[in-house]
Coordinates of C-alpha atoms and ligand atoms in Angstrom, one line a residue:
M28 CA -55.6 -50.5 -4.0
K29 CA -57.1 -48.0 -6.6
V30 CA -55.2 -46.2 -9.0
L31 CA -56.6 -43.3 -11.3
A32 CA -54.4 -43.1 -14.3
I33 CA -54.1 -40.2 -17.0
E34 CA -52.5 -40.4 -20.4
T35 CA -52.1 -37.4 -22.8
S36 CA -48.9 -37.9 -24.4
C37 CA -49.8 -37.3 -27.9
D38 CA -53.5 -37.0 -29.5
E39 CA -55.5 -39.2 -27.3
T40 CA -56.9 -37.8 -23.8
S41 CA -57.5 -41.0 -21.6
S42 CA -58.3 -41.7 -18.0
A43 CA -58.6 -45.0 -16.4
V44 CA -59.2 -46.7 -12.8
I45 CA -57.1 -49.8 -12.2
S46 CA -57.7 -51.9 -9.1
N47 CA -55.6 -54.8 -8.2
G48 CA -54.3 -55.5 -11.7
K49 CA -58.0 -55.1 -13.0
V50 CA -59.3 -52.4 -15.4
L51 CA -62.5 -50.9 -13.8
S52 CA -62.5 -48.2 -16.5
N53 CA -60.5 -47.2 -19.6
I54 CA -61.9 -43.9 -21.1
I55 CA -60.1 -42.7 -24.6
S56 CA -61.1 -39.5 -26.4
S57 CA -59.1 -39.4 -29.8
Q58 CA -58.5 -36.0 -31.5
Y59 CA -59.6 -37.0 -34.9
F60 CA -59.7 -33.3 -36.2
H61 CA -55.8 -33.6 -36.9
Q62 CA -56.8 -35.6 -40.2
K63 CA -57.3 -32.4 -42.1
W64 CA -53.8 -31.1 -41.3
G65 CA -52.1 -34.7 -42.3
G66 CA -50.8 -35.4 -38.9
V67 CA -50.8 -34.2 -35.3
V68 CA -50.5 -30.5 -34.8
P69 CA -48.8 -30.2 -31.3
E70 CA -50.3 -27.0 -30.4
L71 CA -53.9 -28.1 -31.2
A72 CA -53.3 -31.2 -29.3
S73 CA -53.0 -29.6 -26.1
R74 CA -55.5 -27.3 -26.5
A75 CA -57.9 -30.2 -27.2
H76 CA -56.6 -31.9 -24.0
L77 CA -57.3 -29.2 -21.9
K78 CA -60.8 -29.0 -23.4
V79 CA -61.8 -32.8 -22.4
I80 CA -59.6 -33.9 -19.5
S81 CA -61.9 -32.9 -16.6
K82 CA -64.9 -34.7 -18.3
I83 CA -62.7 -37.8 -19.4
V84 CA -61.3 -38.2 -15.8
K85 CA -64.9 -37.8 -14.2
E86 CA -66.0 -40.2 -17.0
S87 CA -63.4 -42.8 -15.8
L88 CA -64.4 -42.4 -12.2
K89 CA -68.2 -42.9 -12.9
I90 CA -67.9 -45.8 -14.9
A91 CA -65.6 -47.4 -12.5
N92 CA -68.2 -46.5 -9.7
I93 CA -65.8 -45.0 -7.6
E94 CA -65.4 -41.8 -5.8
I95 CA -62.2 -39.7 -6.2
S96 CA -62.0 -39.8 -2.3
N97 CA -61.6 -43.7 -2.5
I98 CA -58.7 -43.5 -5.0
D99 CA -55.1 -44.6 -3.4
A100 CA -52.9 -43.0 -6.1
I101 CA -52.4 -41.1 -9.3
A102 CA -50.7 -42.3 -12.2
V103 CA -49.6 -40.2 -15.2
T104 CA -47.8 -40.2 -18.2
K105 CA -44.4 -38.1 -17.8
E106 CA -42.4 -39.1 -21.0
P107 CA -41.9 -39.2 -23.9
G108 CA -44.5 -37.3 -26.1
L109 CA -45.5 -33.9 -27.1
I110 CA -44.5 -31.5 -24.3
G111 CA -47.7 -29.2 -24.4
S112 CA -49.7 -32.4 -24.5
L113 CA -47.7 -34.1 -21.6
V114 CA -48.1 -30.7 -19.4
V115 CA -52.0 -30.9 -19.7
G116 CA -52.0 -34.4 -17.9
A117 CA -49.2 -34.0 -15.6
N118 CA -50.5 -30.7 -14.3
F119 CA -54.1 -32.0 -13.8
A120 CA -52.3 -35.1 -11.9
K121 CA -50.5 -32.6 -9.9
G122 CA -53.6 -30.7 -9.0
L123 CA -55.6 -33.8 -8.1
S124 CA -52.6 -35.3 -5.9
I125 CA -52.3 -32.0 -4.1
K126 CA -56.0 -31.6 -3.4
Y127 CA -56.6 -35.2 -2.4
D128 CA -53.1 -35.7 -0.7
L129 CA -52.4 -38.7 -2.9
P130 CA -49.1 -40.2 -4.0
I131 CA -48.4 -39.5 -7.8
I132 CA -46.6 -41.8 -9.9
P133 CA -44.8 -40.2 -13.3
I134 CA -44.9 -43.0 -15.9
N135 CA -43.0 -43.7 -19.0
H136 CA -45.4 -44.0 -21.8
I137 CA -43.2 -46.8 -23.5
E138 CA -43.1 -48.7 -20.4
G139 CA -46.9 -48.6 -20.3
H140 CA -47.1 -50.0 -23.8
I141 CA -44.3 -52.7 -22.9
Y142 CA -46.6 -54.3 -20.3
S143 CA -49.8 -53.8 -22.1
G144 CA -50.0 -57.4 -23.2
C145 CA -50.1 -58.4 -19.3
I146 CA -53.3 -56.4 -18.5
L147 CA -55.9 -59.0 -19.3
N148 CA -54.6 -61.8 -17.1
N149 CA -52.6 -59.6 -14.7
S150 CA -49.6 -61.7 -15.0
S151 CA -47.1 -62.4 -17.5
D152 CA -44.7 -65.3 -18.9
F153 CA -41.5 -63.8 -18.0
P154 CA -39.1 -63.3 -19.5
F155 CA -40.5 -62.2 -22.8
I156 CA -39.8 -60.2 -26.0
S157 CA -41.7 -57.0 -26.5
L158 CA -42.2 -55.4 -29.8
V159 CA -43.6 -51.8 -29.3
V160 CA -44.8 -50.3 -32.6
S161 CA -46.6 -47.1 -32.7
G162 CA -46.4 -43.8 -34.6
G163 CA -43.5 -42.7 -32.8
H164 CA -41.7 -45.8 -31.6
T165 CA -40.4 -49.1 -33.0
S166 CA -38.4 -50.8 -30.5
L167 CA -37.7 -54.6 -29.4
F168 CA -37.3 -55.0 -25.6
Y169 CA -36.2 -57.9 -23.6
V170 CA -38.4 -58.0 -20.5
N171 CA -37.4 -60.0 -17.2
S172 CA -39.9 -58.7 -14.9
F173 CA -42.3 -55.8 -14.0
N174 CA -39.3 -53.4 -13.2
E175 CA -36.6 -54.9 -15.5
Y176 CA -36.5 -54.5 -19.4
L177 CA -33.5 -53.9 -21.8
L178 CA -33.7 -52.1 -25.0
I179 CA -32.3 -54.5 -27.6
G180 CA -33.2 -52.6 -30.9
S181 CA -35.1 -49.8 -32.4
T182 CA -35.5 -47.8 -35.7
R183 CA -32.7 -45.7 -36.9
D184 CA -35.2 -43.4 -38.6
D185 CA -38.9 -43.6 -39.2
A186 CA -41.2 -45.7 -36.7
A187 CA -43.3 -48.5 -38.2
G188 CA -46.4 -46.4 -37.7
E189 CA -44.8 -43.3 -39.5
A190 CA -44.1 -45.6 -42.4
F191 CA -47.7 -46.5 -42.6
D192 CA -48.7 -43.0 -42.4
K193 CA -46.2 -41.4 -44.9
I194 CA -46.6 -44.1 -47.3
G195 CA -50.5 -43.7 -47.1
K196 CA -50.1 -39.9 -47.8
L197 CA -48.2 -41.1 -51.2
L198 CA -51.3 -43.3 -51.9
G199 CA -53.8 -40.6 -51.4
L200 CA -55.0 -41.9 -47.9
D201 CA -55.9 -39.7 -45.1
Y202 CA -53.9 -39.4 -41.8
P203 CA -53.6 -41.9 -39.9
A204 CA -53.1 -44.2 -42.8
G205 CA -52.2 -47.3 -40.9
P206 CA -56.0 -48.4 -40.3
K207 CA -56.8 -47.6 -44.1
I208 CA -54.0 -49.7 -45.4
D209 CA -54.9 -52.5 -43.1
K210 CA -58.3 -52.5 -44.4
L211 CA -57.5 -52.2 -48.1
A212 CA -54.7 -54.8 -47.6
Q213 CA -57.2 -57.3 -46.5
K214 CA -58.8 -57.5 -50.2
G215 CA -55.1 -57.4 -51.9
D216 CA -52.5 -59.6 -52.8
Y217 CA -49.4 -59.5 -50.6
S218 CA -47.0 -60.9 -53.3
K219 CA -48.3 -58.7 -56.1
Y220 CA -45.3 -56.2 -55.6
N221 CA -41.7 -56.8 -54.1
F222 CA -40.8 -53.9 -51.9
P223 CA -37.6 -53.9 -49.8
R224 CA -37.4 -55.4 -46.3
S225 CA -34.8 -52.9 -45.2
M226 CA -32.2 -54.2 -42.5
I227 CA -33.9 -57.6 -42.5
R228 CA -30.5 -59.4 -42.4
S229 CA -28.6 -56.6 -40.4
G230 CA -27.5 -59.1 -37.7
D231 CA -28.9 -56.6 -35.3
Y232 CA -32.5 -55.8 -33.8
D233 CA -32.5 -52.1 -35.4
F234 CA -34.9 -51.1 -38.0
S235 CA -35.2 -48.7 -40.6
F236 CA -38.4 -47.6 -42.7
S237 CA -37.4 -44.6 -44.5
G238 CA -35.7 -46.4 -47.6
L239 CA -39.0 -48.3 -48.1
K240 CA -40.8 -44.9 -48.2
T241 CA -38.5 -43.5 -50.8
S242 CA -38.9 -46.9 -52.8
V243 CA -42.2 -46.6 -52.9
R244 CA -42.3 -43.1 -53.8
Y245 CA -40.0 -44.0 -57.0
F246 CA -42.2 -46.9 -57.8
L247 CA -45.5 -44.8 -57.8
M248 CA -43.8 -42.0 -60.0
K249 CA -42.7 -44.7 -62.7
K250 CA -45.8 -46.6 -62.6
F251 CA -48.6 -44.1 -62.2
K252 CA -47.0 -40.7 -62.9
D253 CA -49.3 -38.4 -60.8
R254 CA -52.1 -40.3 -59.8
V255 CA -52.4 -44.0 -58.2
D256 CA -55.1 -46.1 -60.0
E257 CA -57.5 -46.7 -57.0
K258 CA -58.2 -50.2 -58.5
E259 CA -54.5 -51.0 -57.6
L260 CA -54.5 -49.9 -53.9
P261 CA -55.6 -53.1 -52.3
D262 CA -52.4 -55.1 -54.0
L263 CA -50.0 -51.9 -53.4
C264 CA -51.3 -51.7 -49.6
A265 CA -50.9 -55.5 -49.1
S266 CA -47.6 -55.7 -50.6
I267 CA -46.2 -52.5 -48.9
Q268 CA -47.6 -53.5 -45.5
E269 CA -45.8 -57.2 -46.1
A270 CA -42.7 -55.4 -46.5
I271 CA -43.3 -53.6 -43.1
I272 CA -44.3 -56.6 -41.0
D273 CA -42.0 -59.0 -42.3
V274 CA -39.1 -57.2 -40.8
L275 CA -40.9 -56.7 -37.7
I276 CA -41.8 -60.4 -37.4
F277 CA -38.4 -61.6 -38.3
K278 CA -36.7 -59.6 -35.9
A279 CA -39.2 -60.3 -33.0
I280 CA -39.1 -64.2 -33.4
D281 CA -34.9 -64.0 -34.0
S282 CA -34.6 -62.1 -30.7
A283 CA -36.8 -64.6 -28.9
K284 CA -34.6 -67.5 -30.1
K285 CA -31.7 -65.6 -29.2
Y286 CA -32.5 -64.7 -25.7
K287 CA -34.2 -68.1 -25.3
V288 CA -37.5 -66.7 -24.3
K289 CA -40.9 -68.3 -25.0
T290 CA -43.2 -65.4 -25.4
I291 CA -43.6 -62.4 -27.7
V292 CA -46.0 -59.8 -26.9
I293 CA -46.7 -56.9 -29.2
A294 CA -47.8 -53.3 -28.2
G295 CA -48.5 -49.8 -29.7
G296 CA -51.1 -48.6 -32.3
V297 CA -49.3 -50.6 -35.2
S298 CA -49.9 -53.8 -33.2
A299 CA -53.5 -53.4 -34.0
N300 CA -52.7 -54.3 -37.5
T301 CA -54.8 -57.4 -38.6
R302 CA -52.1 -59.0 -40.5
L303 CA -49.3 -58.3 -38.2
R304 CA -51.4 -60.2 -35.6
E305 CA -52.2 -63.3 -38.0
K306 CA -48.8 -63.6 -39.4
T307 CA -46.9 -63.2 -36.1
A308 CA -49.3 -65.7 -34.3
K309 CA -48.7 -68.0 -37.0
E310 CA -44.8 -67.9 -37.1
A311 CA -44.6 -67.9 -33.3
K312 CA -46.5 -71.0 -33.4
E313 CA -44.1 -72.8 -36.0
N314 CA -41.4 -71.9 -33.7
N315 CA -43.0 -72.9 -30.5
I316 CA -43.3 -69.5 -29.0
N317 CA -46.4 -68.0 -27.3
F318 CA -47.8 -64.9 -29.0
I319 CA -49.7 -62.4 -27.1
A320 CA -51.4 -59.5 -28.7
P321 CA -53.4 -57.1 -26.5
E322 CA -57.1 -56.1 -26.9
I323 CA -57.1 -53.3 -29.4
E324 CA -58.2 -50.7 -26.5
Y325 CA -54.9 -51.4 -24.9
C326 CA -52.8 -51.4 -28.2
M327 CA -53.6 -47.7 -28.8
D328 CA -52.6 -44.9 -26.5
N329 CA -54.4 -45.6 -23.3
A330 CA -54.5 -44.9 -19.5
A331 CA -55.1 -48.4 -18.3
M332 CA -51.6 -49.6 -19.3
I333 CA -50.2 -46.3 -17.4
G334 CA -52.2 -47.3 -14.3
F335 CA -51.4 -51.0 -14.7
I336 CA -47.8 -50.5 -14.4
A337 CA -48.1 -47.8 -11.7
E338 CA -49.8 -50.2 -9.5
K339 CA -46.8 -52.6 -10.1
K340 CA -44.4 -49.9 -9.0
I341 CA -46.5 -49.0 -5.8
I342 CA -46.6 -52.8 -5.0
E343 CA -42.4 -52.8 -5.3
K344 CA -41.8 -49.6 -3.5
N345 CA -44.8 -48.6 -1.5
R346 CA -47.3 -45.5 -1.9
D347 CA -45.2 -42.9 0.3
Y348 CA -42.1 -43.4 -2.0
F349 CA -44.1 -41.4 -4.5
R350 CA -44.4 -37.9 -2.9
N351 CA -42.2 -36.1 -5.4
I352 CA -44.6 -33.5 -7.0
D353 CA -41.9 -31.8 -8.7
F354 CA -41.2 -34.0 -11.6
T355 CA -41.1 -32.4 -15.3
T356 CA -42.4 -33.7 -18.4
S357 CA -40.1 -34.5 -21.3
S358 CA -40.0 -35.4 -25.0
K359 CA -36.9 -37.7 -24.6
P360 CA -37.2 -41.4 -25.4
Y361 CA -37.0 -44.4 -23.1
R362 CA -34.0 -46.0 -21.5
S363 CA -33.4 -49.6 -20.6
N364 CA -34.2 -50.5 -17.1
Y365 CA -31.9 -53.4 -16.4
K366 CA -29.6 -54.4 -13.5
Ligands
KG4_2 O1 -49.5 -46.0 -30.2 P1 -50.3 -45.1 -31.1 O2 -51.9 -44.9 -31.0 O3 -49.7 -43.7 -31.0 C1 -48.1 -43.3 -30.8 O4 -47.8 -43.0 -31.9 O5 -47.9 -43.4 -29.7 O6 -50.2 -45.3 -32.7 C2 -50.6 -44.7 -33.7 C3 -50.2 -45.4 -34.7 C4 -50.3 -44.4 -36.2 O7 -49.2 -44.4 -37.1 C5 -51.3 -45.3 -37.0 O8 -51.3 -45.3 -38.4 C6 -50.9 -46.9 -36.7 O9 -50.6 -46.6 -35.2 N1 -51.9 -47.7 -36.5 C7 -51.8 -48.8 -37.6 C8 -53.1 -49.5 -37.4 N2 -54.0 -48.8 -36.3 C9 -53.1 -47.7 -35.9 N3 -51.0 -49.3 -38.4 C10 -51.1 -50.2 -39.0 N4 -52.4 -50.9 -39.1 C11 -53.5 -50.7 -38.2 N5 -54.4 -51.4 -38.1
ZN3 ZN1 -48.0 -44.9 -27.8

């Protein structure tokens, strides 16, 4: 089976070809121009998708060395995301589906992230805990199989990536600040400053990061008045990053113990964070838990993860189940899918 996948939920235009669990191509075009606006501008994002989508899809077919006539199904991100961005991918996919008479599988973006850790070996050690951490989401899932997952906790305010980006802005770093904080932190002292680990002992698996942002804001005002001393940036970044990741790691490990699972998988843009990957690996090992961190290209928004889970759905339900072309896109988040 060969699935052509399209993902345009936010500011990455991506297309991939998946065949029997293997990624034949995964092309990602990132919209770096949002940097100058300090965040993603929805209207500009949709226009940029529109401009490149045809080229990106063609390139994914070329790299996979496959003609569109040999594709068996189209997968596309349906929700959640920026409506205008989603519409570009969905309509492009619908057009291909009509022209080539192909089934179309609408996919939930978060579901794509949940299973992205399974892509490399095309299998997984079910059940596992999936920590999905991105610019828009911070959630923990108990995952029982390719079509069964339970949302066990999520952020009550800002997502972890949003915390990285908003706090980065306070430090004078450009959007997206996550990768910049990651880099600066590698030269810093993680214990120089002590910032709050919000909700770490809340007894549930929810998160909150807006308090940390406020705490950093007051700290900076008091210590630096109007300009952060550049020499302090590595220690500040390392200490702030530690406050974010400590809560993520604590809750991931604790939920693995509570749900008696042996594997934790991380996913989403923030899962590219060097210190998060290293510290989770270490703590998981100390607790006899396997830890899976996807390759960076599968951590960020990408179409391979959309095609990968779509193929599992086709195997479960068969191709002809996916003939509804009238689905709409949506900004609403994900639900559990647990029987
Ligand atoms: O999953 P993603 O590409 O897009 C969505 O939000 O769906 O995630 C983007 C987020 C941004 O907030 C960015 O700052 C963060 O992931 N990020 C990182 C790193 N790389 C990306 N945060 C911390 N460390 C990183 N290395
Ligand atoms: Zn994402």
